[in-house]
């Protein structure tokens, strides 16, 4: 404990507000740093501090950290400098955590449970009493997959409002749960077709929402004593060539009011923030929109009476503060930390203490404790202090035109110390594919590959989040088709710009990105030398059947199937790598975690089995992690992936001429 206390003292960096002046930073005046190969282990260093949250009184914070091969939830008291660590149970992981008052921490722990002979990822809710150092399970008898759906927590941490499903097939009811005893009192009975309940800022259940393939219906009441009345339908999936309304985030209901805010794309096709009357279903004036991108979220002040901030993403994530005090703090913080994104990630109830997170494409991220009254900040620690930002490559936000005229945006990272001409290229599509996008954040895999001499391109292909309704819908039914075209067109653009060598291009990705990489070399072997896939989908038919059990109603499954397959009845086997193993002619690095509950290990096995039957298994190198799930189980596995990836690429698509000891497959 004492050594850890010393750590916080050693890394403390006091930044007086005099640093907020508009002056060049010291780092901008430093001499250029000679680029050297950085060990793979440095990019996968343990995360010393992640996800810190301040207690309501600001005297303590809780955060995740990793020491050696163990993950912990750590509580640090600023007043006493006392530290406490909670070890995460084996084969479990903490899904989320939050303060409940100043002396309790609620946490959701995901565990594997058996349900009718099948494994199911279930959540169990616990609280930790800081003063006693003891764990307590809440509602242990209700081990269903969404037992952690907490709608509201009392300010003093004495009780919470929780949506609970008694079984896998039941609709959820709403309960008031005494956190100390776990005693649950039903306050809203389950109602047919209501899957989501919403409370106001005082914990009163005010709204129920049901979901269909085309519409969401919502039921509303103004106060606790009233019945829920049908208030309207909201179309969520437009017919072809028809602009229809879609409303999301009806979640901020204020006590004593029927009016609030809503995100809607009705007017422009891009989500903007509007005033909204929940009782009459009337959308009022637009509060804020963006000409090219969606507004992705908003927040109200602590008592729910005023709009505090709006969030959106253009080339990077951004926030616009409506609270003048927070806007002043934010401007000062940006001056103190130039060239970096600045985020207020947690605050005490009186705003006397705040936790600030800073990051950039070159910096993994740092957390600071900011105390406005003292006009100073203290650095708490970083995501990865083994990385020197000065050694990282620059990343640019660029765009190109796809073959059908659609404008695609993405991020181009060029290796330091190399002329941007005829470079070996890695195309790195993100996961998802829907509702996800890359941003201008630090990406360790991108920087690792750039450090090894590769240009890296991350396309936000059609269907990616935050580019508006038309862009999103242009990706529906286009997996293996237009989505894949976007990757090919990115390559063509980079070649036409003179940046990439057309004879030295590989695809690398994880999850859906892993699928896109694997299918890319099957579909277009003339373009790509090789592909590397971590946890990539290999058989769409099987993954859709597997995913079906996670949907609440069969119609949700049908809607998702249409997003993947398209409404024209396209045969997904035509774009499934495991069904096309006989067409594989390029080298592949296939990697998978055995504990993956998103893309199960069977997907990896199906690809290998199909390749063996087709005689193409000789082209596949494999990497299996016994303990990893959909992501790496720790820095050791992540570093091993980087080492294996580097060796694979050096063999099949070397970054430097002197590495060419292979025979070309062209």
GROMACS .gro file of C-alpha atoms in nm, residues 95-96 107-116 118-126 137-150 162-175 190 195 549-550 552:
model
   54
   95UNK     CA    1  -1.928  -0.511  -1.676
   96UNK     CA    2  -1.984  -0.175  -1.503
  107UNK     CA    3  -2.096  -0.337  -0.971
  108UNK     CA    4  -2.224  -0.573  -1.234
  109UNK     CA    5  -2.016  -0.888  -1.277
  110UNK     CA    6  -2.067  -1.103  -1.585
  111UNK     CA    7  -2.039  -1.476  -1.526
  112UNK     CA    8  -2.110  -1.786  -1.730
  113UNK     CA    9  -2.425  -1.961  -1.610
  114UNK     CA   10  -2.587  -2.282  -1.734
  115UNK     CA   11  -2.940  -2.237  -1.868
  116UNK     CA   12  -3.126  -2.545  -1.991
  118UNK     CA   13  -2.649  -2.418  -2.256
  119UNK     CA   14  -2.394  -2.165  -2.146
  120UNK     CA   15  -2.528  -1.813  -2.104
  121UNK     CA   16  -2.344  -1.496  -2.010
  122UNK     CA   17  -2.540  -1.379  -1.704
  123UNK     CA   18  -2.489  -1.074  -1.487
  124UNK     CA   19  -2.485  -1.072  -1.108
  125UNK     CA   20  -2.520  -0.749  -0.914
  126UNK     CA   21  -2.302  -0.677  -0.608
  137UNK     CA   22  -2.464  -0.993  -0.356
  138UNK     CA   23  -2.795  -0.833  -0.454
  139UNK     CA   24  -3.082  -1.046  -0.583
  140UNK     CA   25  -2.882  -1.366  -0.625
  141UNK     CA   26  -3.190  -1.572  -0.708
  142UNK     CA   27  -3.255  -1.367  -1.023
  143UNK     CA   28  -2.968  -1.488  -1.239
  144UNK     CA   29  -3.098  -1.378  -1.576
  145UNK     CA   30  -2.894  -1.224  -1.849
  146UNK     CA   31  -2.991  -0.862  -1.773
  147UNK     CA   32  -3.011  -0.864  -1.393
  148UNK     CA   33  -2.806  -0.544  -1.379
  149UNK     CA   34  -3.055  -0.308  -1.541
  150UNK     CA   35  -3.043  -0.028  -1.282
  162UNK     CA   36  -3.425  -0.181  -1.105
  163UNK     CA   37  -3.586  -0.340  -1.409
  164UNK     CA   38  -3.589  -0.717  -1.358
  165UNK     CA   39  -3.698  -1.012  -1.569
  166UNK     CA   40  -3.790  -1.317  -1.364
  167UNK     CA   41  -3.693  -1.551  -1.648
  168UNK     CA   42  -3.553  -1.541  -1.997
  169UNK     CA   43  -3.902  -1.529  -2.151
  170UNK     CA   44  -4.070  -1.278  -1.918
  171UNK     CA   45  -4.125  -0.909  -1.970
  172UNK     CA   46  -3.948  -0.698  -1.709
  173UNK     CA   47  -4.115  -0.546  -1.407
  174UNK     CA   48  -3.976  -0.261  -1.200
  175UNK     CA   49  -3.867  -0.299  -0.838
  190UNK     CA   50  -4.457  -0.643  -1.613
  195UNK     CA   51  -3.907  -0.414  -2.277
  549UNK     CA   52  -3.100  -1.627  -2.838
  550UNK     CA   53  -2.986  -1.280  -2.732
  552UNK     CA   54  -3.598  -1.051  -2.683
   0.00000   0.00000   0.00000
